[in-house]
Amino acid sequence: MTVTFRREGNAGLVELANPPVNAMGLAVRRGLLEAVRWAEAEAGLDRIVVSGQGRAFAAGGDAREFDGEPVPPHLPDVLDAIEACPVPWIAAAHGVALGGGAELMLACRYRIAAPGTRIGLPEVTLGVVPGAGGTQRLPRLVGLAAAVDMIATGKPVTADDAYEMGLVDAVADDPVAHALALDAAELAARSALSSLDGPEPDEMAIDKARASVARRMRGQVAPEKAIDLVALSVSEPFAGALRQERETFIALRTTDQARALRHIFFAERAAKAPDWLDAEAQRIESAIVVGGGTMGAGIAYALLLAGIAVTVIETDADGAERARAHVASIMEASAARGLLGEDKRARIEAALTISTDYADGASADLAIEAAFESMEVKKVVFSALEEALPTHAVLATNTSYLDLDEIAATLKSPSRLVGLHFFAPAHIMKLLEIVQGAATSHAALATGFDLARRLRKVPVLSGVCDGFIGNRILARYREAADTLLMDGATPWQIDEAMVAFGYAMGPYEAQDLSGLDIAYANRKRQAETRDPNRRYIPIADRMVHEGRLGKKTGVGWYRYPGGGGKVEDPLVEDLVAEEAHFAKVARRDFTSEDIERRLLLAMINEAADILAEGIAQSAADIDLVTVFGYGFPRWRGGLMHHADTLAVDAILADLRALETEDPIVWRPSAAIVACAERGIGFAEYRPGS
Ligand code: COA
């Protein structure tokens, strides 16, 4: 039974029982309707108390059903029946009440939440709008400004905030007991929200919400539509507005954006240790982080937040001082954002040791090396770690590019080594690439996945190659951008095209932020192994030679006068034109569409190779890497999901056309050819298949 109901005195107790989070699929909708009919038939009831079993009240409509035809009873009809029931319903919520779960609360006459309950209408984050009265009942309850804010951003509120704004009538430790103790006459006198007048008009609140989604959810359709619907509540009678809400919900469900957002939602939840791992994870109580630079400090802070004691190892007293300052500045920033209270801060400070002596972390169960990107340095560090740590400790490197197998070869037991590739800022970015070397043990891998779970990160398994999954794709993205630059585009045009596609910033602004010297050092390292027949664009090298390292030097691709916002720099256009002249390139114009198409094709082609080589386990893993580590627009579902919406045949045809221009760079990946021949998308492609 996914919904149970029973009588207790004059009360009917209805409980959602659809683990793990009471998603409101068909069985729940049917069960709720049955409960309504039961309540109508049962004599002498003065209330129905609805609650949820397990860790949630209800997580909303079952998103797995959104690809199919809607099957009755539909949620809005079920909620209308609850609202029209002669016995008043009371919502007794705990955990989360999201989407349809919050709408169920709104259909009740009285709402109670346990402390800490999160209530929200997050539908826009799945590319749809509330579809069961949320856009009409919520503004009638809490006013237009609060409702439009919640619905347009999708952000939930806590029980206390919900009480403050009038969304719930009470916050109680035991919401069901509270509901049972309510005065029956008072309950009976309560009105259904649908019978209330619409809220007072508030143009300013609507405009503010529109401006906010235009900025923060640029390119997405659902938030705009959600605002339109909330605005309707002022003037349109309830029933008509509800019809429009339903139509909008149904139409949005199967759009590319909604499919893409659902894909990422489920892919993120499916990102777990692969089932072929046959070893237990090492329990981690304390860890060593080697290197207290920006990356090391971020990793240390992430571990500390998860309750792991950390010893940061630096080379000398100055280094230790700098490491301390790095961690302190992260804590300051977190405290300023209200994310780190006094108590927690004190706990974290007590669990942190900064030292120059490995012996100070000698009981660690895990070591993460985040030292300088040099093979020599890494070898020295791992030899010291092997010396200092117990044999059960897992050893990890945060290297972005270096060969994990080469590092492992210097260890006495190479199977202890795993790659844990964090992304800066490490305490914020959700991606964790878990790199499996030739010798990496299942126990080390399982520990990596378990750590990701504890840090609330999205783990993706990667094989060893230059740049692993993410940076390898990034290198091709930058190469394609630099080629366009050489051949006629400007950095600003390229950035604008990718921002229009949905990135928060284009490749040149992003490089300015991270610093041009990092990729430069990497190109130098790769110089010996570079394919001499592949076209090389020296513009970025020249930028570095001229001291244009990006924002930190006040000038990179853009200028940053006074350390402020970016301005286009005509000197860069001159520099590029000069390089093109040296290289005897006849420059030409590119449209935004050309730019977007080439950059995406370059990434898709490389990603297809990554799949074919088995470096990534699935297209969905590449989607997670690009969305959670590299700013690919979530609402496009990640690189390979987007590629599948473009269709593999079209991609192959485009690559073939570009191949005439440069047969090395644009040679289609074997995986693309295989997909096209077999008529399958990347989502179905498996390495070696
Ligand atoms: N529809 C279908 N399945 C859902 C779901 C939904 N609305 N919400 C959660 N689930 C599933 C998850 O896919 C996961 O399945 P799995 O165990 O097979 O991987 C399981 O429920 C648990 O969810 P998870 O996110 O891992 O648990 P959590 O405790 O971290 O978070 C929620 C729970 C409810 C906060 C979170 O799942 C969530 O935000 N859900 C979406 C809510 C929403 O947007 N509702 C509106 C739908 S239009």
mmCIF file with all atom_site columns, N, CA, C and O in Angstrom, residues 18 22 45 108-109 131 187 231 302 316 320 335 346 373 381 385 440 470 484 520 610 613 620 667 687:
data_model
loop_
_atom_site.group_PDB
_atom_site.id
_atom_site.type_symbol
_atom_site.label_atom_id
_atom_site.label_alt_id
_atom_site.label_comp_id
_atom_site.label_asym_id
_atom_site.label_entity_id
_atom_site.label_seq_id
_atom_site.pdbx_PDB_ins_code
_atom_site.Cartn_x
_atom_site.Cartn_y
_atom_site.Cartn_z
_atom_site.occupancy
_atom_site.B_iso_or_equiv
_atom_site.pdbx_formal_charge
_atom_site.auth_seq_id
_atom_site.auth_comp_id
_atom_site.auth_asym_id
_atom_site.auth_atom_id
_atom_site.pdbx_PDB_model_num
ATOM 1   N N  . ASN A 1 18  ? 5.498   5.567  0.250   1.00 0.00 ? 18  ASN A N  1
ATOM 2   C CA . ASN A 1 18  ? 6.134   5.220  -1.020  1.00 0.00 ? 18  ASN A CA 1
ATOM 3   C C  . ASN A 1 18  ? 7.625   5.542  -0.933  1.00 0.00 ? 18  ASN A C  1
ATOM 4   O O  . ASN A 1 18  ? 8.064   6.594  -1.359  1.00 0.00 ? 18  ASN A O  1
ATOM 5   N N  . ASN A 1 22  ? 8.523   9.269  -0.899  1.00 0.00 ? 22  ASN A N  1
ATOM 6   C CA . ASN A 1 22  ? 7.106   9.502  -1.175  1.00 0.00 ? 22  ASN A CA 1
ATOM 7   C C  . ASN A 1 22  ? 6.850   10.341 -2.424  1.00 0.00 ? 22  ASN A C  1
ATOM 8   O O  . ASN A 1 22  ? 6.073   11.305 -2.391  1.00 0.00 ? 22  ASN A O  1
ATOM 9   N N  . LEU A 1 45  ? -16.229 11.696 11.278  1.00 0.00 ? 45  LEU A N  1
ATOM 10  C CA . LEU A 1 45  ? -14.836 12.182 11.276  1.00 0.00 ? 45  LEU A CA 1
ATOM 11  C C  . LEU A 1 45  ? -14.837 13.711 11.348  1.00 0.00 ? 45  LEU A C  1
ATOM 12  O O  . LEU A 1 45  ? -15.643 14.361 10.674  1.00 0.00 ? 45  LEU A O  1
ATOM 13  N N  . CYS A 1 108 ? -4.742  21.418 1.762   1.00 0.00 ? 108 CYS A N  1
ATOM 14  C CA . CYS A 1 108 ? -5.296  21.133 3.091   1.00 0.00 ? 108 CYS A CA 1
ATOM 15  C C  . CYS A 1 108 ? -5.796  22.438 3.734   1.00 0.00 ? 108 CYS A C  1
ATOM 16  O O  . CYS A 1 108 ? -5.422  23.531 3.319   1.00 0.00 ? 108 CYS A O  1
ATOM 17  N N  . ARG A 1 109 ? -6.604  22.285 4.790   1.00 0.00 ? 109 ARG A N  1
ATOM 18  C CA . ARG A 1 109 ? -7.142  23.486 5.458   1.00 0.00 ? 109 ARG A CA 1
ATOM 19  C C  . ARG A 1 109 ? -6.175  24.041 6.491   1.00 0.00 ? 109 ARG A C  1
ATOM 20  O O  . ARG A 1 109 ? -6.296  25.178 6.923   1.00 0.00 ? 109 ARG A O  1
ATOM 21  N N  . GLY A 1 131 ? 2.197   22.008 -11.214 1.00 0.00 ? 131 GLY A N  1
ATOM 22  C CA . GLY A 1 131 ? 1.079   21.613 -12.081 1.00 0.00 ? 131 GLY A CA 1
ATOM 23  C C  . GLY A 1 131 ? -0.154  21.205 -11.314 1.00 0.00 ? 131 GLY A C  1
ATOM 24  O O  . GLY A 1 131 ? -1.090  20.652 -11.875 1.00 0.00 ? 131 GLY A O  1
ATOM 25  N N  . LEU A 1 187 ? -11.174 24.287 13.042  1.00 0.00 ? 187 LEU A N  1
ATOM 26  C CA . LEU A 1 187 ? -10.814 23.642 11.770  1.00 0.00 ? 187 LEU A CA 1
ATOM 27  C C  . LEU A 1 187 ? -11.953 23.747 10.753  1.00 0.00 ? 187 LEU A C  1
ATOM 28  O O  . LEU A 1 187 ? -11.737 24.077 9.582   1.00 0.00 ? 187 LEU A O  1
ATOM 29  N N  . ALA A 1 231 ? 1.462   35.543 -11.849 1.00 0.00 ? 231 ALA A N  1
ATOM 30  C CA . ALA A 1 231 ? 0.863   36.862 -12.105 1.00 0.00 ? 231 ALA A CA 1
ATOM 31  C C  . ALA A 1 231 ? -0.632  36.732 -12.393 1.00 0.00 ? 231 ALA A C  1
ATOM 32  O O  . ALA A 1 231 ? -1.424  37.613 -12.044 1.00 0.00 ? 231 ALA A O  1
ATOM 33  N N  . ALA A 1 302 ? 36.948  21.110 2.793   1.00 0.00 ? 302 ALA A N  1
ATOM 34  C CA . ALA A 1 302 ? 35.844  20.205 2.437   1.00 0.00 ? 302 ALA A CA 1
ATOM 35  C C  . ALA A 1 302 ? 35.852  18.980 3.359   1.00 0.00 ? 302 ALA A C  1
ATOM 36  O O  . ALA A 1 302 ? 34.804  18.542 3.842   1.00 0.00 ? 302 ALA A O  1
ATOM 37  N N  . ASP A 1 316 ? 57.729  24.248 4.449   1.00 0.00 ? 316 ASP A N  1
ATOM 38  C CA . ASP A 1 316 ? 58.473  25.018 5.450   1.00 0.00 ? 316 ASP A CA 1
ATOM 39  C C  . ASP A 1 316 ? 57.521  25.924 6.231   1.00 0.00 ? 316 ASP A C  1
ATOM 40  O O  . ASP A 1 316 ? 56.306  25.931 5.966   1.00 0.00 ? 316 ASP A O  1
ATOM 41  N N  . ALA A 1 320 ? 53.583  26.863 5.683   1.00 0.00 ? 320 ALA A N  1
ATOM 42  C CA . ALA A 1 320 ? 52.568  26.538 6.687   1.00 0.00 ? 320 ALA A CA 1
ATOM 43  C C  . ALA A 1 320 ? 51.745  27.783 7.014   1.00 0.00 ? 320 ALA A C  1
ATOM 44  O O  . ALA A 1 320 ? 50.516  27.729 7.143   1.00 0.00 ? 320 ALA A O  1
ATOM 45  N N  . ALA A 1 335 ? 31.809  32.100 6.514   1.00 0.00 ? 335 ALA A N  1
ATOM 46  C CA . ALA A 1 335 ? 31.112  32.725 7.648   1.00 0.00 ? 335 ALA A CA 1
ATOM 47  C C  . ALA A 1 335 ? 30.334  33.947 7.159   1.00 0.00 ? 335 ALA A C  1
ATOM 48  O O  . ALA A 1 335 ? 29.180  34.161 7.542   1.00 0.00 ? 335 ALA A O  1
ATOM 49  N N  . ALA A 1 346 ? 34.689  26.587 15.370  1.00 0.00 ? 346 ALA A N  1
ATOM 50  C CA . ALA A 1 346 ? 35.581  26.168 16.457  1.00 0.00 ? 346 ALA A CA 1
ATOM 51  C C  . ALA A 1 346 ? 35.911  24.685 16.306  1.00 0.00 ? 346 ALA A C  1
ATOM 52  O O  . ALA A 1 346 ? 37.057  24.266 16.493  1.00 0.00 ? 346 ALA A O  1
ATOM 53  N N  . GLU A 1 373 ? 52.426  20.755 -9.526  1.00 0.00 ? 373 GLU A N  1
ATOM 54  C CA . GLU A 1 373 ? 52.270  19.780 -10.614 1.00 0.00 ? 373 GLU A CA 1
ATOM 55  C C  . GLU A 1 373 ? 53.613  19.434 -11.254 1.00 0.00 ? 373 GLU A C  1
ATOM 56  O O  . GLU A 1 373 ? 53.911  19.862 -12.381 1.00 0.00 ? 373 GLU A O  1
ATOM 57  N N  . VAL A 1 381 ? 56.859  13.325 -2.532  1.00 0.00 ? 381 VAL A N  1
ATOM 58  C CA . VAL A 1 381 ? 55.733  13.356 -1.586  1.00 0.00 ? 381 VAL A CA 1
ATOM 59  C C  . VAL A 1 381 ? 55.244  11.942 -1.293  1.00 0.00 ? 381 VAL A C  1
ATOM 60  O O  . VAL A 1 381 ? 55.050  11.556 -0.130  1.00 0.00 ? 381 VAL A O  1
ATOM 61  N N  . LEU A 1 385 ? 54.966  9.809  2.122   1.00 0.00 ? 385 LEU A N  1
ATOM 62  C CA . LEU A 1 385 ? 53.674  9.335  2.636   1.00 0.00 ? 385 LEU A CA 1
ATOM 63  C C  . LEU A 1 385 ? 53.732  7.841  2.927   1.00 0.00 ? 385 LEU A C  1
ATOM 64  O O  . LEU A 1 385 ? 53.225  7.373  3.952   1.00 0.00 ? 385 LEU A O  1
ATOM 65  N N  . THR A 1 440 ? 45.411  0.474  -9.453  1.00 0.00 ? 440 THR A N  1
ATOM 66  C CA . THR A 1 440 ? 44.548  0.931  -8.344  1.00 0.00 ? 440 THR A CA 1
ATOM 67  C C  . THR A 1 440 ? 43.653  -0.199 -7.825  1.00 0.00 ? 440 THR A C  1
ATOM 68  O O  . THR A 1 440 ? 42.963  -0.854 -8.610  1.00 0.00 ? 440 THR A O  1
ATOM 69  N N  . GLY A 1 470 ? 37.602  15.565 -18.010 1.00 0.00 ? 470 GLY A N  1
ATOM 70  C CA . GLY A 1 470 ? 37.230  16.979 -18.128 1.00 0.00 ? 470 GLY A CA 1
ATOM 71  C C  . GLY A 1 470 ? 38.276  17.836 -18.809 1.00 0.00 ? 470 GLY A C  1
ATOM 72  O O  . GLY A 1 470 ? 37.970  18.561 -19.776 1.00 0.00 ? 470 GLY A O  1
ATOM 73  N N  . LEU A 1 484 ? 39.719  29.428 -34.164 1.00 0.00 ? 484 LEU A N  1
ATOM 74  C CA . LEU A 1 484 ? 38.778  30.440 -34.664 1.00 0.00 ? 484 LEU A CA 1
ATOM 75  C C  . LEU A 1 484 ? 39.378  31.839 -34.529 1.00 0.00 ? 484 LEU A C  1
ATOM 76  O O  . LEU A 1 484 ? 39.223  32.692 -35.407 1.00 0.00 ? 484 LEU A O  1
ATOM 77  N N  . TYR A 1 520 ? 49.516  27.256 -20.020 1.00 0.00 ? 520 TYR A N  1
ATOM 78  C CA . TYR A 1 520 ? 50.814  27.457 -20.686 1.00 0.00 ? 520 TYR A CA 1
ATOM 79  C C  . TYR A 1 520 ? 51.815  26.397 -20.216 1.00 0.00 ? 520 TYR A C  1
ATOM 80  O O  . TYR A 1 520 ? 52.469  25.716 -21.020 1.00 0.00 ? 520 TYR A O  1
ATOM 81  N N  . ILE A 1 610 ? 36.898  9.624  -25.858 1.00 0.00 ? 610 ILE A N  1
ATOM 82  C CA . ILE A 1 610 ? 37.031  9.278  -24.438 1.00 0.00 ? 610 ILE A CA 1
ATOM 83  C C  . ILE A 1 610 ? 36.118  8.089  -24.096 1.00 0.00 ? 610 ILE A C  1
ATOM 84  O O  . ILE A 1 610 ? 36.487  7.186  -23.359 1.00 0.00 ? 610 ILE A O  1
ATOM 85  N N  . GLU A 1 613 ? 37.503  4.859  -25.893 1.00 0.00 ? 613 GLU A N  1
ATOM 86  C CA . GLU A 1 613 ? 38.689  4.311  -25.215 1.00 0.00 ? 613 GLU A CA 1
ATOM 87  C C  . GLU A 1 613 ? 38.359  3.752  -23.835 1.00 0.00 ? 613 GLU A C  1
ATOM 88  O O  . GLU A 1 613 ? 39.234  3.224  -23.154 1.00 0.00 ? 613 GLU A O  1
ATOM 89  N N  . ALA A 1 620 ? 26.550  9.547  -19.865 1.00 0.00 ? 620 ALA A N  1
ATOM 90  C CA . ALA A 1 620 ? 25.989  10.289 -18.728 1.00 0.00 ? 620 ALA A CA 1
ATOM 91  C C  . ALA A 1 620 ? 27.108  10.769 -17.801 1.00 0.00 ? 620 ALA A C  1
ATOM 92  O O  . ALA A 1 620 ? 27.022  11.855 -17.218 1.00 0.00 ? 620 ALA A O  1
ATOM 93  N N  . ARG A 1 667 ? 38.870  14.814 -37.783 1.00 0.00 ? 667 ARG A N  1
ATOM 94  C CA . ARG A 1 667 ? 38.569  13.409 -38.118 1.00 0.00 ? 667 ARG A CA 1
ATOM 95  C C  . ARG A 1 667 ? 37.534  12.869 -37.126 1.00 0.00 ? 667 ARG A C  1
ATOM 96  O O  . ARG A 1 667 ? 37.738  12.922 -35.906 1.00 0.00 ? 667 ARG A O  1
ATOM 97  N N  . PRO A 1 687 ? 31.671  1.540  -24.169 1.00 0.00 ? 687 PRO A N  1
ATOM 98  C CA . PRO A 1 687 ? 33.013  1.284  -24.674 1.00 0.00 ? 687 PRO A CA 1
ATOM 99  C C  . PRO A 1 687 ? 33.154  -0.168 -25.108 1.00 0.00 ? 687 PRO A C  1
ATOM 100 O O  . PRO A 1 687 ? 32.646  -1.064 -24.445 1.00 0.00 ? 687 PRO A O  1
#
